[in-house]
């Protein structure tokens, strides 16, 4: 059974969440939970780009340019994520704030990646 693009995107994203949380949690020890979002984000974004490139969009575009475009679009997701974390971090544990931020930004990512990163795939 082949999944739809949105379902594959969500499955790929789900594999990146534990990676993201692990790196965010480790970084938060030194810099705090809000700043640590950038560390978890760049590691997980690279992981997710790799798998979305292969599985969701089956892209064969030049990798470095595509990765740069992916990070550019994903920076918008990061802004949403950090905003959510900044608002809720005082009320819930950092891991929960991180998951809420990641979830809030998921739909934005799919549309941006589909239209601006993998539009030729």
Coordinates of N, CA, C and O in Angstrom, one line a residue:
X1 N 0.8 -1.2 0.0 CA 0.0 0.0 0.0 C 0.9 1.2 0.0 O 1.8 1.4 0.8
X2 N 0.6 2.1 -0.9 CA 1.4 3.4 -1.0 C 0.6 4.5 -0.3 O -0.6 4.7 -0.5
X3 N 1.3 5.3 0.5 CA 0.6 6.4 1.2 C 0.5 7.6 0.3 O 1.3 7.7 -0.6
X4 N -0.4 8.5 0.6 CA -0.5 9.7 -0.1 C 0.7 10.6 0.3 O 1.4 10.3 1.3
X5 N 0.9 11.7 -0.4 CA 2.0 12.6 -0.1 C 1.9 13.1 1.3 O 2.8 13.1 2.1
X6 N 0.7 13.7 1.7 CA 0.5 14.2 3.1 C 0.8 13.1 4.1 O 1.4 13.4 5.2
X7 N 0.3 11.9 3.9 CA 0.5 10.8 4.9 C 2.0 10.5 5.0 O 2.5 10.2 6.1
X8 N 2.7 10.4 3.8 CA 4.1 10.1 3.8 C 4.9 11.2 4.5 O 5.8 11.0 5.3
X9 N 4.5 12.5 4.3 CA 5.1 13.6 4.9 C 5.0 13.5 6.4 O 5.9 13.7 7.2
X10 N 3.8 13.2 6.9 CA 3.6 13.1 8.3 C 4.4 11.9 8.9 O 4.9 12.0 10.0
X11 N 4.5 10.8 8.2 CA 5.2 9.7 8.7 C 6.7 10.0 8.8 O 7.4 9.7 9.8
X12 N 7.2 10.7 7.8 CA 8.6 11.2 7.8 C 8.8 12.1 9.0 O 9.8 12.0 9.8
X13 N 7.9 13.1 9.1 CA 8.0 14.0 10.2 C 8.0 13.3 11.6 O 8.7 13.7 12.5
X14 N 7.2 12.3 11.7 CA 7.1 11.5 13.0 C 8.4 10.9 13.3 O 8.8 10.8 14.5
X15 N 9.2 10.5 12.3 CA 10.5 9.9 12.6 C 11.5 11.0 13.0 O 12.5 10.7 13.7
X16 N 11.3 12.2 12.6 CA 12.2 13.3 13.0 C 11.9 13.8 14.4 O 12.8 14.5 15.0
X17 N 10.7 13.6 14.9 CA 10.3 14.2 16.2 C 11.2 13.7 17.3 O 11.7 14.5 18.1
X18 N 11.5 12.4 17.5 CA 12.4 12.0 18.6 C 13.8 12.5 18.4 O 14.4 12.8 19.4
X19 N 14.3 12.6 17.2 CA 15.6 13.2 17.0 C 15.6 14.7 17.4 O 16.5 15.1 18.1
X20 N 14.6 15.4 17.0 CA 14.4 16.8 17.3 C 14.4 17.0 18.8 O 15.1 17.8 19.4
X21 N 13.5 16.2 19.5 CA 13.4 16.3 21.0 C 14.7 16.0 21.7 O 15.1 16.7 22.6
X22 N 15.4 15.0 21.2 CA 16.6 14.6 21.9 C 17.6 15.7 21.8 O 18.3 16.1 22.8
X23 N 17.8 16.2 20.6 CA 18.8 17.3 20.4 C 18.4 18.6 21.1 O 19.2 19.3 21.7
X24 N 17.1 18.9 21.1 CA 16.6 20.1 21.8 C 16.8 19.9 23.3 O 17.2 20.9 23.9
X25 N 16.4 18.8 23.8 CA 16.6 18.6 25.3 C 18.0 18.7 25.7 O 18.3 19.3 26.7
X26 N 18.9 18.1 24.9 CA 20.4 18.2 25.3 C 20.8 19.6 25.2 O 21.6 20.1 26.1
X27 N 20.5 20.3 24.2 CA 20.9 21.7 24.0 C 20.3 22.6 25.1 O 20.9 23.6 25.5
X28 N 19.1 22.3 25.6 CA 18.4 23.1 26.5 C 19.2 23.2 27.9 O 19.0 24.2 28.6
X29 N 20.0 22.2 28.1 CA 20.7 22.2 29.4 C 21.7 23.4 29.4 O 21.9 24.0 30.5
X30 N 22.2 23.7 28.3 CA 23.2 24.8 28.2 C 22.6 26.2 27.9 O 23.1 27.2 28.3
X31 N 21.5 26.2 27.0 CA 21.0 27.5 26.5 C 19.6 27.8 26.8 O 19.1 28.8 26.4
X32 N 18.9 26.9 27.4 CA 17.4 27.1 27.7 C 16.6 26.5 26.6 O 17.0 26.3 25.5
X33 N 15.3 26.3 26.9 CA 14.4 25.6 26.0 C 14.1 26.4 24.8 O 14.0 25.8 23.7
X34 N 13.9 27.7 24.8 CA 13.6 28.4 23.6 C 14.7 28.5 22.7 O 14.6 28.2 21.5
X35 N 15.9 28.8 23.1 CA 17.1 28.8 22.2 C 17.4 27.5 21.7 O 17.9 27.3 20.5
X36 N 17.2 26.4 22.5 CA 17.5 25.0 22.1 C 16.7 24.6 20.9 O 17.0 23.6 20.2
X37 N 15.6 25.3 20.6 CA 14.7 24.9 19.5 C 15.5 24.9 18.2 O 15.3 24.1 17.3
X38 N 16.4 25.9 18.0 CA 17.2 26.0 16.8 C 18.1 24.8 16.6 O 18.3 24.3 15.5
X39 N 18.7 24.2 17.7 CA 19.6 23.1 17.6 C 18.8 21.8 17.1 O 19.1 21.2 16.1
X40 N 17.7 21.5 17.8 CA 16.9 20.4 17.4 C 16.3 20.6 16.0 O 16.2 19.6 15.3
X41 N 16.0 21.8 15.7 CA 15.4 22.1 14.4 C 16.3 21.7 13.3 O 16.0 21.0 12.3
X42 N 17.6 22.2 13.3 CA 18.5 22.0 12.2 C 18.8 20.6 12.0 O 18.9 20.1 10.9
X43 N 19.0 19.8 13.1 CA 19.3 18.4 13.0 C 18.1 17.7 12.4 O 18.2 16.9 11.4
X44 N 16.9 17.9 12.9 CA 15.7 17.2 12.5 C 15.3 17.7 11.1 O 14.8 16.9 10.2
X45 N 15.5 18.9 10.7 CA 15.2 19.4 9.4 C 16.0 18.7 8.3 O 15.5 18.3 7.3
X46 N 17.3 18.5 8.7 CA 18.2 17.8 7.7 C 17.7 16.4 7.6 O 17.7 15.8 6.5
X47 N 17.4 15.7 8.7 CA 16.9 14.4 8.7 C 15.6 14.3 7.8 O 15.5 13.4 6.9
X48 N 14.7 15.2 8.1 CA 13.4 15.1 7.4 C 13.6 15.5 5.9 O 12.9 14.9 5.0
X49 N 14.4 16.4 5.6 CA 14.7 16.7 4.2 C 15.2 15.5 3.4 O 14.7 15.2 2.3
X50 N 16.1 14.8 4.0 CA 16.7 13.6 3.4 C 15.6 12.6 3.1 O 15.5 12.1 2.0
X51 N 14.7 12.3 4.0 CA 13.7 11.3 3.8 C 12.5 11.8 3.0 O 11.9 11.1 2.2
X52 N 12.1 13.1 3.1 CA 11.1 13.6 2.3 C 11.6 13.7 0.8 O 10.8 13.4 -0.1
X53 N 12.8 14.0 0.6 CA 13.4 14.0 -0.7 C 13.3 12.6 -1.4 O 13.0 12.5 -2.5
X54 N 13.5 11.6 -0.6 CA 13.5 10.2 -1.1 C 12.1 9.6 -1.2 O 11.8 8.9 -2.2
X55 N 11.4 9.7 -0.1 CA 10.1 9.0 0.0 C 8.8 9.8 -0.4 O 7.9 9.3 -1.0
X56 N 8.8 11.1 0.1 CA 7.5 11.8 -0.1 C 7.5 12.4 -1.5 O 6.4 12.3 -2.2
X57 N 8.6 13.0 -2.0 CA 8.6 13.7 -3.3 C 9.4 13.0 -4.3 O 9.4 13.4 -5.5
X58 N 10.2 12.1 -4.0 CA 11.1 11.3 -4.9 C 11.9 12.3 -5.8 O 11.9 12.2 -7.0
X59 N 12.6 13.3 -5.2 CA 13.2 14.3 -5.9 C 14.6 13.9 -6.4 O 15.3 13.1 -5.7
X60 N 15.0 14.4 -7.6 CA 16.3 14.2 -8.1 C 17.0 15.5 -8.4 O 18.0 15.6 -9.2
X61 N 16.5 16.6 -7.8 CA 17.1 17.9 -8.0 C 18.5 17.9 -7.3 O 18.9 17.1 -6.5
X62 N 19.2 19.0 -7.7 CA 20.6 19.2 -7.1 C 20.4 19.3 -5.6 O 19.7 20.2 -5.1
X63 N 21.1 18.4 -4.8 CA 20.8 18.3 -3.4 C 21.1 19.6 -2.5 O 20.3 19.9 -1.7
X64 N 22.3 20.2 -2.8 CA 22.6 21.3 -1.9 C 21.7 22.5 -2.1 O 21.3 23.1 -1.1
X65 N 21.3 22.8 -3.3 CA 20.3 23.9 -3.5 C 19.0 23.5 -2.9 O 18.3 24.4 -2.3
X66 N 18.6 22.3 -3.1 CA 17.3 21.8 -2.6 C 17.3 21.9 -1.0 O 16.3 22.3 -0.4
X67 N 18.4 21.4 -0.4 CA 18.5 21.5 1.0 C 18.4 22.9 1.5 O 17.7 23.2 2.5
X68 N 19.1 23.8 0.8 CA 19.0 25.2 1.2 C 17.6 25.8 1.1 O 17.1 26.5 2.0
X69 N 16.9 25.5 0.1 CA 15.5 25.9 -0.1 C 14.6 25.3 1.0 O 13.8 26.0 1.6
X70 N 14.9 24.0 1.3 CA 14.1 23.3 2.4 C 14.3 24.0 3.7 O 13.3 24.3 4.4
X71 N 15.6 24.4 4.0 CA 15.8 25.1 5.3 C 15.2 26.5 5.3 O 14.7 26.9 6.3
X72 N 15.2 27.1 4.1 CA 14.5 28.4 4.0 C 13.0 28.3 4.3 O 12.5 29.1 5.1
X73 N 12.4 27.4 3.7 CA 10.9 27.2 4.0 C 10.7 26.8 5.4 O 9.8 27.3 6.2
X74 N 11.6 25.9 5.9 CA 11.4 25.3 7.2 C 11.7 26.4 8.3 O 11.3 26.3 9.4
X75 N 12.4 27.5 7.9 CA 12.7 28.6 8.9 C 11.3 29.2 9.3 O 11.2 29.6 10.4
X76 N 10.4 29.2 8.4 CA 9.1 29.7 8.7 C 8.4 28.8 9.7 O 7.7 29.3 10.6
X77 N 8.6 27.5 9.5 CA 8.0 26.6 10.5 C 8.7 26.8 11.9 O 8.1 26.7 12.9
X78 N 10.0 27.0 11.8 CA 10.7 27.3 13.1 C 10.2 28.5 13.8 O 10.0 28.5 15.0
X79 N 9.9 29.6 13.1 CA 9.3 30.8 13.7 C 8.0 30.5 14.4 O 7.8 30.9 15.5
X80 N 7.1 29.7 13.7 CA 5.9 29.3 14.4 C 6.1 28.5 15.6 O 5.6 28.7 16.7
X81 N 7.0 27.5 15.5 CA 7.4 26.6 16.6 C 7.9 27.4 17.8 O 7.5 27.2 18.9
X82 N 8.9 28.3 17.6 CA 9.5 29.0 18.7 C 8.4 29.9 19.3 O 8.4 30.1 20.5
X83 N 7.5 30.5 18.5 CA 6.5 31.3 19.1 C 5.6 30.5 20.0 O 5.3 31.0 21.1
X84 N 5.2 29.3 19.6 CA 4.3 28.5 20.4 C 5.1 28.1 21.7 O 4.6 28.2 22.8
X85 N 6.4 27.7 21.5 CA 7.1 27.3 22.7 C 7.3 28.5 23.7 O 7.1 28.3 24.9
X86 N 7.6 29.6 23.2 CA 7.7 30.8 24.0 C 6.5 31.1 24.8 O 6.5 31.5 26.0
X87 N 5.3 30.9 24.2 CA 4.0 31.1 24.9 C 3.7 30.1 25.9 O 3.2 30.4 27.0
X88 N 4.0 28.8 25.6 CA 3.5 27.7 26.5 C 4.6 27.2 27.5 O 4.2 26.4 28.4
X89 N 5.8 27.5 27.2 CA 6.9 26.9 28.0 C 6.8 27.2 29.5 O 7.3 26.3 30.3
X90 N 6.2 28.3 29.9 CA 6.1 28.5 31.4 C 5.0 27.7 32.0 O 4.9 27.6 33.2
X91 N 4.1 27.1 31.2 CA 3.0 26.4 31.7 C 3.1 24.9 31.6 O 2.4 24.2 32.3
X92 N 4.0 24.4 30.7 CA 4.1 23.0 30.5 C 5.6 22.6 30.5 O 6.4 23.5 30.2
X93 N 6.0 21.4 30.7 CA 7.4 21.0 30.5 C 7.9 21.3 29.1 O 7.2 21.3 28.2
X94 N 9.2 21.5 29.0 CA 9.9 21.8 27.8 C 9.6 20.8 26.6 O 9.4 21.2 25.5
X95 N 9.6 19.6 26.9 CA 9.4 18.6 25.9 C 8.0 18.7 25.3 O 7.8 18.6 24.1
X96 N 7.0 18.9 26.2 CA 5.6 19.1 25.7 C 5.5 20.4 24.9 O 4.8 20.4 23.9
X97 N 6.1 21.4 25.4 CA 6.1 22.7 24.6 C 6.7 22.5 23.2 O 6.2 23.0 22.2
X98 N 7.8 21.7 23.2 CA 8.4 21.4 21.9 C 7.5 20.7 21.0 O 7.4 21.0 19.8
X99 N 6.9 19.6 21.5 CA 5.9 18.8 20.6 C 4.8 19.7 20.2 O 4.4 19.6 19.0
X100 N 4.2 20.6 21.0 CA 3.2 21.5 20.6 C 3.6 22.4 19.5 O 2.9 22.6 18.5
X101 N 4.8 22.9 19.6 CA 5.4 23.8 18.6 C 5.6 23.1 17.2 O 5.2 23.6 16.2
X102 N 6.1 21.9 17.3 CA 6.3 21.1 16.1 C 5.0 20.8 15.4 O 4.9 20.9 14.2
X103 N 4.0 20.4 16.2 CA 2.7 20.1 15.7 C 2.0 21.3 15.0 O 1.5 21.2 13.9
X104 N 2.1 22.4 15.7 CA 1.5 23.6 15.1 C 2.1 24.0 13.8 O 1.4 24.6 13.0
X105 N 3.3 23.7 13.5 CA 4.0 24.1 12.3 C 3.9 23.1 11.2 O 4.3 23.3 10.0
X106 N 3.3 21.9 11.4 CA 3.4 20.8 10.4 C 2.7 21.1 9.1 O 3.2 20.9 8.0
X107 N 1.5 21.6 9.1 CA 0.7 21.9 7.9 C 1.4 23.0 7.1 O 1.5 22.9 5.8
X108 N 1.9 24.0 7.7 CA 2.7 25.1 7.0 C 3.8 24.5 6.2 O 4.1 24.8 5.1
X109 N 4.5 23.5 6.8 CA 5.7 22.9 6.2 C 5.3 22.1 4.9 O 5.9 22.3 3.9
X110 N 4.2 21.3 5.0 CA 3.8 20.6 3.8 C 3.5 21.4 2.6 O 4.0 21.2 1.5
X111 N 2.7 22.5 2.8 CA 2.4 23.4 1.7 C 3.6 24.1 1.2 O 3.8 24.1 -0.1
X112 N 4.5 24.6 2.0 CA 5.7 25.2 1.6 C 6.6 24.3 0.8 O 7.2 24.7 -0.2
X113 N 6.8 23.1 1.4 CA 7.7 22.2 0.7 C 7.2 21.7 -0.6 O 7.9 21.7 -1.6
X114 N 5.9 21.5 -0.7 CA 5.3 21.0 -1.9 C 5.3 22.1 -3.0 O 5.6 21.8 -4.2
X115 N 5.2 23.3 -2.7 CA 5.1 24.4 -3.6 C 6.4 25.1 -3.9 O 6.6 25.6 -5.0
X116 N 7.3 25.1 -3.0 CA 8.6 25.9 -3.1 C 9.9 25.1 -3.1 O 10.9 25.6 -3.6
X117 N 9.8 23.9 -2.7 CA 11.1 23.1 -2.6 C 11.0 21.9 -3.6 O 11.9 21.7 -4.4
X118 N 9.9 21.1 -3.6 CA 9.8 19.9 -4.4 C 8.8 20.1 -5.5 O 8.3 19.1 -6.0
X119 N 8.6 21.3 -6.0 CA 7.6 21.6 -7.0 C 7.9 20.9 -8.3 O 7.0 20.6 -9.1
X120 N 9.1 20.5 -8.6 CA 9.5 19.8 -9.8 C 9.5 18.3 -9.7 O 9.7 17.6 -10.7
X121 N 9.3 17.8 -8.5 CA 9.4 16.4 -8.2 C 8.1 15.7 -8.6 O 7.1 16.2 -8.6

